[in-house]
Amino acid sequence: MIPDQITYVPIHTADIKINTQNILSFLGYKHQEPEEMVSVVINKYLSESIHLIHPKGGFIIKKIDHLDKTKGILLIDGKALHVNRIIASQLTGIEFIALFICTIGDKIEKLARKLMGEGDSLEGYTLDIIGSEAAEETAEIIHQFINKTANQYRYSITNRFSPGYCTWNVKEQAELFSFFPQQFSGITLTESALMSPIKSVSGIIGLGKEVKKHKYPCQKCKQTDCLYRNQH
Amino acid sequence: MEDILEQITTCIEFGKINKAAPYPPNMKDQDGADELTKQALEQGVKAETILKQALITGMDRVGKKFSEKKIFIPQMLMSAKAMNAAIEHLKPFFTSGEIQRKGKFILATVQGDLHDIGKNLVKMAIEGSGWEVIDLGTDVKSEKIIASLAENPDAKVGLSALLTTTMQNMKDIVQNVKSHYPHNEILIGGAPVTEDFRKQIGADFYSPDPQGAVAYLNQ
Ligand code: B12
């Protein structure tokens, strides 16, 4: 039986691998080569970001009470998560659910804001994108760690799903956070469901003997500009 | 005079900030927007002429190339920076009232939301097109916008929100502001915002990007 306790995932800044191609594509270069100036700025802030990224996060694995796929509701410890039908169908067959939250801290967002304020907008914007990538990468590392944990108990895992994606209302961040102590990993949640630091990610991953990691069912969703559309 | 104005325009278009700036490589060691604007003023070119015939013209070219996908965000940001370097020299003329900008634009990220990168990009683009931007920052309540409108009764308003939850606050702000200032236009934007949502909350204009807002304000 998987222990029902919070696990901090040890993550080192060096574990965070940032894909330069993703940064370029965020800046608009999908097929074109960037100007030298752009590569110079990216490289400068990639190497600086090593001192600015402080990844932290963890998860808790809970046995689920019930998954109602027609209503799109997941019941855990008597609490209802209205994950909606798209996510519920992706969770088919799960016995446990891992809830996770993670962050890279607020140093990047602060410096990005400062640079922008001083008129160095290319630098500030590039650094902000690096921060977003680093936050996603932190979530990816936690995902892999949860996979290893699950495998120890001979469980497989699903893809990860976040409040605010795939029609799951971002307001339900409050329910997700209720499984963690206050200020877990230095993350707080505002009344408007915003995590602080900004570069933070939360979500759930299903565990079960028979579950599969499906690609995100993007054809069912209207959010055509989603970062993950047809990606994973 | 034509010549120096065209030179400044070129600096804005290609993001040549000052002589020391290495970018763009083909303009290395040449004077940039900074030096040329100073020289133009010394030669007696009117500040207003520099603003309208060089700076705004330069940013127009940039905006056009961006919409045609010939350039990307980084070049646009470099152009905005070159524009700012030139504007520095024009500031005294704004203060003295010798040059008028196109109007005032009050910009804010709505209550409950702390995202400001998108808002700052909007600010740069709108400033670059010749408007004065009053940036109220993030987590802004309607009272603050109403107070700013009391001081700047002709201003237009821009609101940004990045989460569906704070989009609801946007709705309340629009209704609140409109109840005090029904004729001041409100522009809205941010990742989850849509044209349907704009109609629903009674805002005047929505654009997925700053260029759309610039085009709307300058029409
Ligand atoms: C990168 C990113 C992240 C990063 C960084 C977050 C950040 N903001 O710094 C990370 C990975 C950390 C992240 C986390 C989350 N994210 Co996120 N994220 C994005 C993404 C892909 C890009 C956001 C961004 O930085 N864009 C760049 C900036 C410059 O763009 P922008 O702010 O939108 O501004 C531009 C325009 O909108 C416009 N604009 C903005 N304001 C205005 C105003 C006016 C007047 C006008 C005319 C125009 C305008 O001009 C700007 C320049 O082009 C968007 C999806 C998308 N494609 O936009 C989702 C998105 C914002 N995220 C979303 C969500 C849900 C989340 C999370 C809640 C997920 C989770 N549970 O973990 C968290 C929340 C984080 C928190 N602190 O609370 C949702 C929000 C909608 C919703 N459902 O509420 C989005 C829209 C994705 C989706 N589902 O479609 N995210």
Coordinates of C-alpha atoms and ligand atoms in Angstrom, one line a residue:
Chain A
M1 CA 0.0 0.0 0.0
I2 CA 1.4 3.4 -0.9
P3 CA 2.0 5.5 2.2
D4 CA -0.4 8.4 2.5
Q5 CA 2.1 11.2 3.3
I6 CA 3.7 14.2 1.7
T7 CA 6.9 13.5 -0.2
Y8 CA 9.3 16.3 -1.0
V9 CA 11.1 15.7 -4.2
P10 CA 14.8 16.5 -4.1
I11 CA 15.5 18.7 -7.2
H12 CA 18.7 20.4 -8.0
T13 CA 19.0 23.4 -10.3
A14 CA 21.4 21.4 -12.4
D15 CA 18.6 18.9 -13.1
I16 CA 16.5 21.5 -14.8
K17 CA 17.3 21.2 -18.5
I18 CA 15.9 24.1 -20.5
N19 CA 15.3 23.5 -24.2
T20 CA 16.5 26.5 -26.2
Q21 CA 14.3 25.6 -29.1
N22 CA 11.2 26.1 -26.8
I23 CA 12.4 29.5 -25.9
L24 CA 13.0 30.5 -29.5
S25 CA 9.6 29.2 -30.4
F26 CA 8.0 31.4 -27.7
L27 CA 9.8 34.4 -29.1
G28 CA 8.3 33.6 -32.5
Y29 CA 11.1 31.7 -34.2
K30 CA 9.4 28.5 -35.2
H31 CA 11.2 27.7 -38.4
Q32 CA 13.6 30.7 -38.8
E33 CA 17.1 31.1 -37.4
P34 CA 17.3 33.8 -34.7
E35 CA 19.5 36.9 -35.1
E36 CA 22.8 36.7 -33.3
M37 CA 21.6 39.3 -30.7
V38 CA 18.7 37.0 -29.7
S39 CA 21.0 34.0 -29.2
V40 CA 23.4 36.1 -27.2
V41 CA 20.6 37.2 -24.8
I42 CA 19.2 33.7 -24.5
N43 CA 22.6 32.3 -23.7
K44 CA 23.5 35.0 -21.2
Y45 CA 20.3 34.6 -19.2
L46 CA 20.4 30.8 -19.5
S47 CA 23.7 30.8 -17.7
E48 CA 22.5 33.4 -15.2
S49 CA 19.3 31.5 -14.5
I50 CA 21.3 28.8 -12.8
H51 CA 21.7 31.2 -9.8
L52 CA 18.1 32.2 -10.0
I53 CA 16.2 28.9 -10.2
H54 CA 15.4 27.3 -6.8
P55 CA 13.2 24.3 -7.7
K56 CA 11.1 23.0 -4.9
G57 CA 8.0 20.8 -4.8
G58 CA 6.4 17.6 -3.8
F59 CA 3.4 15.4 -3.9
I60 CA 1.0 13.3 -1.9
I61 CA -0.6 10.1 -3.1
K62 CA -4.1 9.4 -2.0
K63 CA -6.4 6.4 -2.6
I64 CA -9.4 7.5 -4.5
D65 CA -12.9 7.0 -3.2
H66 CA -14.6 7.2 -6.6
L67 CA -14.1 8.4 -10.1
D68 CA -17.4 9.4 -11.8
K69 CA -16.6 9.6 -15.5
T70 CA -20.0 10.8 -16.7
K71 CA -20.1 13.7 -14.2
G72 CA -16.3 14.2 -14.4
I73 CA -15.9 14.1 -10.6
L74 CA -13.0 12.6 -8.6
L75 CA -13.7 11.9 -4.9
I76 CA -10.7 11.8 -2.5
D77 CA -11.0 11.8 1.3
G78 CA -14.6 12.9 0.9
K79 CA -13.5 16.0 -1.2
A80 CA -14.8 16.4 -4.7
L81 CA -12.5 17.5 -7.6
H82 CA -14.6 18.5 -10.6
V83 CA -11.9 17.6 -13.1
N84 CA -14.5 17.4 -15.9
R85 CA -15.1 14.7 -18.4
I86 CA -12.1 15.1 -20.6
I87 CA -9.7 14.6 -17.7
A88 CA -11.9 12.0 -16.0
S89 CA -11.8 9.8 -19.1
Q90 CA -8.0 10.0 -19.2
L91 CA -8.0 8.8 -15.6
T92 CA -9.8 5.6 -16.4
G93 CA -8.7 2.7 -14.2
I94 CA -6.8 4.7 -11.6
E95 CA -6.8 3.5 -8.0
F96 CA -4.6 6.3 -6.5
I97 CA -4.1 9.9 -7.4
A98 CA -0.9 11.9 -6.9
L99 CA -1.5 15.6 -6.2
F100 CA 1.6 17.8 -6.7
I101 CA 2.7 21.4 -6.5
C102 CA 6.1 22.9 -7.4
T103 CA 7.9 26.2 -8.0
I104 CA 11.2 27.6 -9.1
G105 CA 10.9 30.5 -6.6
D106 CA 10.5 34.2 -7.3
K107 CA 14.0 35.3 -8.3
I108 CA 13.4 35.0 -12.0
E109 CA 10.1 36.9 -12.0
K110 CA 11.6 39.6 -9.9
L111 CA 14.6 40.2 -12.1
A112 CA 12.5 39.9 -15.3
R113 CA 10.2 42.7 -13.9
K114 CA 13.2 44.8 -13.0
L115 CA 14.8 44.4 -16.4
M116 CA 11.5 45.3 -18.1
G117 CA 11.1 48.3 -15.9
E118 CA 14.5 49.6 -16.8
G119 CA 13.7 49.3 -20.5
D120 CA 15.6 46.1 -21.1
S121 CA 12.6 44.4 -22.4
L122 CA 14.2 41.8 -24.6
E123 CA 16.3 40.7 -21.7
G124 CA 13.3 40.7 -19.3
Y125 CA 11.0 38.9 -21.6
T126 CA 13.6 36.3 -22.5
L127 CA 14.3 35.7 -18.8
D128 CA 10.6 35.4 -18.1
I129 CA 10.2 32.7 -20.7
I130 CA 13.2 30.8 -19.3
G131 CA 11.4 30.9 -15.9
S132 CA 8.3 29.4 -17.5
E133 CA 10.3 26.6 -19.1
A134 CA 12.1 26.0 -15.8
A135 CA 8.8 25.7 -14.0
E136 CA 7.4 23.2 -16.5
E137 CA 10.7 21.3 -16.3
T138 CA 10.3 21.1 -12.5
A139 CA 6.8 19.7 -13.0
E140 CA 8.3 17.2 -15.4
I141 CA 10.9 16.0 -12.9
I142 CA 8.2 15.5 -10.2
H143 CA 6.2 13.6 -12.8
Q144 CA 9.1 11.3 -13.4
F145 CA 9.7 10.9 -9.6
I146 CA 6.0 9.9 -9.1
N147 CA 6.5 7.4 -11.9
K148 CA 9.4 5.8 -10.1
T149 CA 7.5 5.7 -6.8
A150 CA 4.5 4.2 -8.6
N151 CA 6.7 1.6 -10.3
Q152 CA 8.0 0.4 -6.9
Y153 CA 4.5 -0.6 -6.1
R154 CA 4.0 -2.0 -9.6
Y155 CA 1.6 0.8 -10.6
S156 CA 1.7 2.7 -13.8
I157 CA 0.8 6.4 -14.2
T158 CA -1.2 8.7 -16.4
N159 CA -0.2 12.0 -18.0
R160 CA -0.4 15.0 -15.7
F161 CA -3.4 17.4 -15.5
S162 CA -3.6 20.9 -14.0
P163 CA -6.5 23.0 -12.8
G164 CA -7.1 25.5 -15.5
Y165 CA -6.4 23.1 -18.3
C166 CA -8.6 20.7 -20.3
T167 CA -11.8 22.6 -19.0
W168 CA -10.9 21.9 -15.3
N169 CA -11.8 25.2 -13.6
V170 CA -8.7 26.9 -12.1
K171 CA -10.8 27.8 -9.0
E172 CA -10.3 24.2 -7.9
Q173 CA -6.7 25.0 -7.0
A174 CA -8.2 25.7 -3.6
E175 CA -9.2 22.0 -3.3
L176 CA -5.9 20.8 -4.6
F177 CA -4.0 23.0 -2.1
S178 CA -6.1 21.7 0.8
F179 CA -4.1 18.5 0.7
F180 CA -0.9 20.3 1.5
P181 CA 0.3 22.3 4.5
Q182 CA 0.2 26.1 4.2
Q183 CA 3.1 27.6 2.3
F184 CA 4.2 24.1 1.1
S185 CA 7.5 24.7 -0.7
G186 CA 7.0 28.4 -0.2
I187 CA 3.9 28.5 -2.5
T188 CA 0.8 30.4 -1.5
L189 CA -2.6 30.5 -3.2
T190 CA -4.5 33.8 -3.5
E191 CA -8.3 34.1 -3.4
S192 CA -8.3 34.3 -7.2
A193 CA -6.5 30.9 -7.4
L194 CA -3.2 32.5 -8.4
M195 CA -0.1 30.8 -7.1
S196 CA 2.7 32.9 -5.8
P197 CA 5.6 32.7 -6.9
I198 CA 4.1 33.0 -10.4
K199 CA 6.4 30.4 -11.8
S200 CA 4.6 27.5 -10.1
V201 CA 2.7 24.5 -11.4
S202 CA 0.2 22.3 -9.8
G203 CA -1.6 19.2 -10.9
I204 CA -2.6 15.6 -10.5
I205 CA -1.4 12.3 -11.9
G206 CA -3.3 9.0 -11.7
L207 CA -1.9 5.6 -10.6
G208 CA -3.3 2.2 -11.3
K209 CA -2.3 -1.3 -12.3
E210 CA -3.8 -1.0 -15.7
V211 CA -3.5 2.7 -16.5
K212 CA -1.8 4.2 -19.6
K213 CA -0.2 7.5 -20.3
H214 CA -2.3 8.8 -23.2
K215 CA -1.5 11.8 -25.2
Y216 CA -3.6 14.9 -24.2
P217 CA -7.0 14.6 -25.9
C218 CA -6.6 18.0 -27.6
Q219 CA -9.1 17.4 -30.4
K220 CA -11.8 17.5 -27.8
C221 CA -10.7 21.0 -26.6
K222 CA -11.4 24.4 -28.0
Q223 CA -8.3 26.0 -26.6
T224 CA -6.3 26.3 -29.8
D225 CA -3.5 28.4 -28.4
C226 CA -2.7 26.0 -25.5
L227 CA 1.0 25.4 -24.9
Y228 CA 0.5 21.6 -24.7
R229 CA -1.7 21.4 -27.8
N230 CA -0.7 18.2 -29.6
Q231 CA 2.6 18.2 -27.8
H232 CA 2.7 15.3 -25.2
Chain B
M1 CA 16.4 67.8 -42.2
E2 CA 14.6 65.1 -44.2
D3 CA 17.8 63.2 -44.1
I4 CA 18.2 63.1 -40.3
L5 CA 14.6 62.3 -39.8
E6 CA 14.9 59.4 -42.2
Q7 CA 18.1 58.3 -40.3
I8 CA 16.2 58.3 -37.0
T9 CA 13.3 56.4 -38.6
T10 CA 15.8 53.8 -39.8
C11 CA 17.3 53.5 -36.3
I12 CA 13.8 52.9 -34.8
E13 CA 12.9 50.5 -37.6
F14 CA 16.0 48.3 -37.1
G15 CA 16.4 48.8 -33.3
K16 CA 19.7 50.8 -33.4
I17 CA 19.7 52.3 -29.9
N18 CA 22.9 54.3 -29.7
K19 CA 26.4 54.3 -31.1
A20 CA 27.7 51.8 -28.6
A21 CA 25.0 49.2 -29.3
P22 CA 26.3 46.3 -31.4
Y23 CA 22.9 45.6 -32.9
P24 CA 22.1 45.5 -35.8
P25 CA 25.5 44.4 -37.0
N26 CA 25.3 46.3 -40.3
M27 CA 24.9 49.6 -38.4
K28 CA 27.8 49.0 -36.0
D29 CA 29.7 52.1 -34.9
Q30 CA 27.1 54.4 -36.5
D31 CA 25.1 56.9 -34.5
G32 CA 21.8 55.5 -33.1
A33 CA 18.4 56.9 -32.2
D34 CA 19.9 58.4 -29.1
E35 CA 22.7 60.5 -30.8
L36 CA 20.6 61.4 -33.9
T37 CA 17.7 62.7 -31.9
K38 CA 20.0 64.9 -29.9
Q39 CA 21.6 66.2 -33.1
A40 CA 18.2 66.8 -34.8
L41 CA 17.1 69.0 -31.8
E42 CA 20.5 70.9 -31.9
Q43 CA 19.9 71.5 -35.6
G44 CA 16.6 73.1 -34.7
V45 CA 14.3 70.4 -35.9
K46 CA 11.0 70.7 -33.9
A47 CA 10.5 68.0 -31.2
E48 CA 7.0 67.4 -32.5
T49 CA 8.4 66.8 -36.0
I50 CA 10.9 64.3 -34.7
L51 CA 8.1 62.5 -32.8
K52 CA 5.7 62.3 -35.6
Q53 CA 7.9 62.1 -38.7
A54 CA 10.6 59.9 -37.3
L55 CA 9.7 57.9 -34.2
I56 CA 6.1 57.1 -34.9
T57 CA 6.8 56.4 -38.5
G58 CA 9.6 54.0 -37.4
M59 CA 7.3 52.2 -35.0
D60 CA 4.6 52.0 -37.7
R61 CA 7.0 50.3 -40.0
V62 CA 7.9 47.9 -37.2
G63 CA 4.3 47.1 -36.4
K64 CA 3.6 46.5 -40.1
K65 CA 6.5 44.1 -40.5
F66 CA 5.5 42.3 -37.3
S67 CA 1.9 41.8 -38.5
E68 CA 3.3 40.4 -41.8
K69 CA 5.5 38.1 -39.7
K70 CA 8.7 39.5 -41.3
I71 CA 10.1 40.2 -37.9
F72 CA 9.5 38.7 -34.4
I73 CA 9.1 39.9 -30.8
P74 CA 12.8 40.5 -30.2
Q75 CA 13.2 43.0 -33.0
M76 CA 10.1 44.8 -31.9
L77 CA 11.5 45.1 -28.4
M78 CA 14.8 46.4 -29.7
S79 CA 12.9 49.0 -31.8
A80 CA 10.9 50.0 -28.7
K81 CA 14.1 50.4 -26.8
A82 CA 15.6 52.6 -29.6
M83 CA 12.3 54.6 -29.5
N84 CA 12.7 55.1 -25.7
A85 CA 16.3 56.4 -26.1
A86 CA 15.0 59.0 -28.5
I87 CA 12.0 59.9 -26.3
E88 CA 14.3 60.7 -23.4
H89 CA 15.5 63.8 -25.4
L90 CA 11.9 64.8 -26.0
K91 CA 10.7 64.6 -22.4
P92 CA 11.2 68.3 -21.6
F93 CA 8.9 69.1 -24.6
F94 CA 6.2 66.9 -23.3
T95 CA 6.4 68.5 -19.9
S96 CA 6.3 72.0 -21.3
G97 CA 3.3 71.1 -23.4
E98 CA 5.2 71.9 -26.6
I99 CA 4.4 68.5 -28.0
Q100 CA 1.1 66.7 -27.5
R101 CA 0.8 63.0 -27.6
K102 CA -2.2 61.3 -29.2
G103 CA -3.9 60.8 -25.9
K104 CA -3.7 59.1 -22.5
F105 CA -4.1 55.4 -22.0
I106 CA -4.6 54.0 -18.4
L107 CA -3.3 50.5 -18.2
A108 CA -3.7 47.9 -15.5
T109 CA -3.6 44.2 -14.6
V110 CA -6.9 43.6 -12.9
Q111 CA -7.6 42.9 -9.2
G112 CA -6.4 39.5 -8.0
D113 CA -3.9 39.1 -10.8
L114 CA -0.1 39.7 -10.6
H115 CA 0.9 39.0 -14.2
D116 CA 2.6 41.9 -15.8
I117 CA 4.8 40.8 -18.6
G118 CA 1.9 40.9 -21.1
K119 CA 0.8 44.2 -19.8
N120 CA 4.3 45.7 -20.1
L121 CA 4.5 44.6 -23.7
V122 CA 1.2 46.3 -24.4
K123 CA 2.5 49.4 -22.7
M124 CA 5.6 49.5 -24.9
A125 CA 3.7 49.1 -28.1
I126 CA 1.1 51.8 -27.2
E127 CA 3.7 54.3 -26.0
G128 CA 5.6 53.6 -29.2
S129 CA 2.7 54.6 -31.3
G130 CA 2.6 58.0 -29.6
W131 CA 0.2 57.7 -26.6
E132 CA 1.0 58.5 -23.0
V133 CA 0.6 55.4 -20.9
I134 CA -0.4 55.7 -17.3
D135 CA 0.6 52.3 -15.8
L136 CA -1.3 51.5 -12.6
G137 CA 0.5 48.2 -12.1
T138 CA -0.9 44.9 -11.1
D139 CA -3.8 43.8 -8.8
V140 CA -5.7 47.0 -9.6
K141 CA -9.2 47.6 -8.2
S142 CA -11.8 49.6 -10.1
E143 CA -11.6 52.5 -7.6
K144 CA -8.0 53.2 -8.6
I145 CA -9.0 53.3 -12.3
I146 CA -11.9 55.5 -11.6
A147 CA -9.7 57.9 -9.6
S148 CA -7.2 57.9 -12.5
L149 CA -10.1 58.7 -14.9
A150 CA -11.1 61.6 -12.6
E151 CA -7.7 63.1 -13.2
N152 CA -7.5 62.2 -16.9
P153 CA -11.1 62.4 -18.1
D154 CA -10.3 61.8 -21.7
A155 CA -8.2 58.7 -21.2
K156 CA -8.9 55.3 -22.6
V157 CA -8.5 52.3 -20.4
G158 CA -6.7 49.0 -21.0
L159 CA -7.2 45.9 -18.8
S160 CA -5.2 42.7 -18.7
A161 CA -6.0 39.4 -17.0
L162 CA -4.3 36.0 -17.3
L163 CA -6.6 33.6 -15.4
T164 CA -10.2 32.8 -15.8
T165 CA -10.8 33.7 -12.2
T166 CA -9.4 37.2 -12.6
M167 CA -11.3 37.6 -15.9
Q168 CA -14.4 37.7 -13.7
N169 CA -12.8 40.6 -11.8
M170 CA -12.3 42.2 -15.2
K171 CA -16.0 42.0 -15.7
D172 CA -16.8 43.7 -12.4
I173 CA -14.2 46.4 -13.2
V174 CA -15.7 47.1 -16.6
Q175 CA -19.2 47.4 -15.2
N176 CA -18.0 49.6 -12.3
V177 CA -15.9 51.9 -14.5
K178 CA -18.6 52.2 -17.1
S179 CA -21.2 53.2 -14.5
H180 CA -19.0 56.2 -13.7
Y181 CA -17.5 56.8 -17.1
P182 CA -19.8 55.3 -19.8
H183 CA -18.0 57.1 -22.7
N184 CA -14.4 56.2 -21.9
E185 CA -13.5 53.2 -24.1
I186 CA -12.1 50.1 -22.4
L187 CA -9.8 47.7 -24.2
I188 CA -9.2 44.2 -22.8
G189 CA -6.7 41.4 -23.3
G190 CA -4.8 38.5 -21.8
A191 CA -4.4 34.8 -22.6
P192 CA -7.9 33.5 -21.6
V193 CA -9.8 36.6 -22.9
T194 CA -11.9 36.3 -26.0
E195 CA -14.1 38.4 -28.3
D196 CA -17.2 36.6 -26.9
F197 CA -16.2 37.6 -23.4
R198 CA -15.7 41.2 -24.5
K199 CA -19.3 41.3 -25.8
Q200 CA -20.6 39.7 -22.7
I201 CA -19.0 42.2 -20.3
G202 CA -19.6 45.3 -22.4
A203 CA -16.0 46.3 -23.0
D204 CA -15.2 48.2 -26.3
F205 CA -12.4 46.3 -27.9
Y206 CA -10.5 43.1 -27.5
S207 CA -7.2 42.1 -29.2
P208 CA -5.1 39.0 -28.7
D209 CA -2.0 41.2 -29.1
P210 CA -0.7 44.7 -28.6
Q211 CA -0.6 45.5 -32.3
G212 CA -4.4 45.1 -32.6
A213 CA -4.8 47.6 -29.8
V214 CA -2.4 50.1 -31.5
A215 CA -4.3 49.8 -34.7
Y216 CA -7.6 50.4 -32.9
L217 CA -6.4 53.4 -31.0
N218 CA -4.9 55.0 -34.0
Q219 CA -7.8 54.4 -36.4
Ligands
B12_1 C1 4.0 30.2 -19.9 C2 2.7 29.9 -19.1 C3 2.8 29.4 -17.8 C4 4.1 29.4 -17.1 C5 4.4 30.8 -16.5 C6 3.3 31.6 -16.0 C7 3.5 33.1 -16.2 N1 2.4 33.7 -16.5 O1 4.5 33.6 -16.0 C8 3.8 28.4 -16.0 C9 4.3 27.1 -16.5 C10 4.5 28.6 -14.6 C11 2.3 28.4 -15.9 C12 1.6 28.1 -14.8 C13 0.2 28.1 -14.8 N2 -0.6 28.3 -15.8 CO1 0.0 29.0 -17.5 N3 0.3 29.6 -19.2 C14 1.4 29.9 -19.8 C15 1.2 30.3 -21.3 C16 1.6 29.2 -22.2 C17 1.8 31.6 -21.7 C18 1.7 32.8 -20.7 C19 2.6 33.8 -21.1 O2 3.5 34.1 -20.3 N4 2.5 34.4 -22.2 C20 3.4 35.5 -22.7 C21 2.7 36.9 -22.3 C22 3.5 38.0 -22.8 O3 1.5 36.9 -22.9 P1 0.2 37.5 -22.2 O4 0.4 37.7 -20.8 O5 -1.0 36.6 -22.6 O6 0.1 38.9 -22.9 C23 -0.1 39.0 -24.3 C24 -1.5 39.0 -24.8 O7 -2.4 38.3 -24.1 C25 -1.8 40.5 -25.0 N5 -2.4 41.2 -23.8 C26 -2.2 41.0 -22.5 N6 -2.8 41.9 -21.8 C27 -3.5 42.7 -22.6 C28 -4.3 43.8 -22.4 C29 -4.8 44.5 -23.5 C30 -5.6 45.7 -23.3 C31 -4.6 44.0 -24.9 C32 -5.1 44.7 -26.0 C33 -3.7 42.9 -25.0 C34 -3.2 42.3 -23.9 O8 -0.6 41.1 -25.3 C35 0.5 40.4 -24.7 C36 1.6 40.3 -25.6 O9 1.4 39.7 -26.8 C37 -0.4 30.5 -21.3 C38 -1.1 30.0 -22.5 C39 -0.9 31.0 -23.6 N7 -0.7 30.5 -24.8 O10 -1.0 32.2 -23.5 C40 -0.8 29.6 -20.1 C41 -2.0 30.0 -19.2 C42 -1.9 31.5 -18.9 N8 -1.8 29.2 -18.0 C43 -2.9 28.8 -17.5 C44 -3.0 28.1 -16.3 C45 -4.3 27.5 -15.9 C46 -1.9 27.9 -15.4 C47 -1.9 27.3 -14.1 C48 -3.1 27.6 -13.2 C49 -1.7 25.7 -14.2 C50 -1.5 25.0 -13.0 N9 -2.5 24.5 -12.3 O11 -0.4 24.8 -12.6 C51 -0.6 27.8 -13.5 C52 -0.8 29.1 -12.7 C53 0.5 29.7 -12.3 C54 0.2 30.6 -11.1 N10 1.2 31.4 -10.7 O12 -0.9 30.7 -10.5 C55 -4.1 29.2 -18.4 C56 -4.9 30.3 -17.7 C57 -6.4 30.3 -18.1 C58 -7.2 29.7 -17.0 N11 -7.7 28.5 -17.2 O13 -7.4 30.3 -16.0 C59 -3.5 29.5 -19.7 C60 -4.2 30.6 -20.6 C61 -3.3 28.2 -20.5 C62 -4.6 27.6 -20.9 N12 -5.3 26.7 -20.1 O14 -5.1 27.8 -21.9 N13 1.8 28.9 -17.0

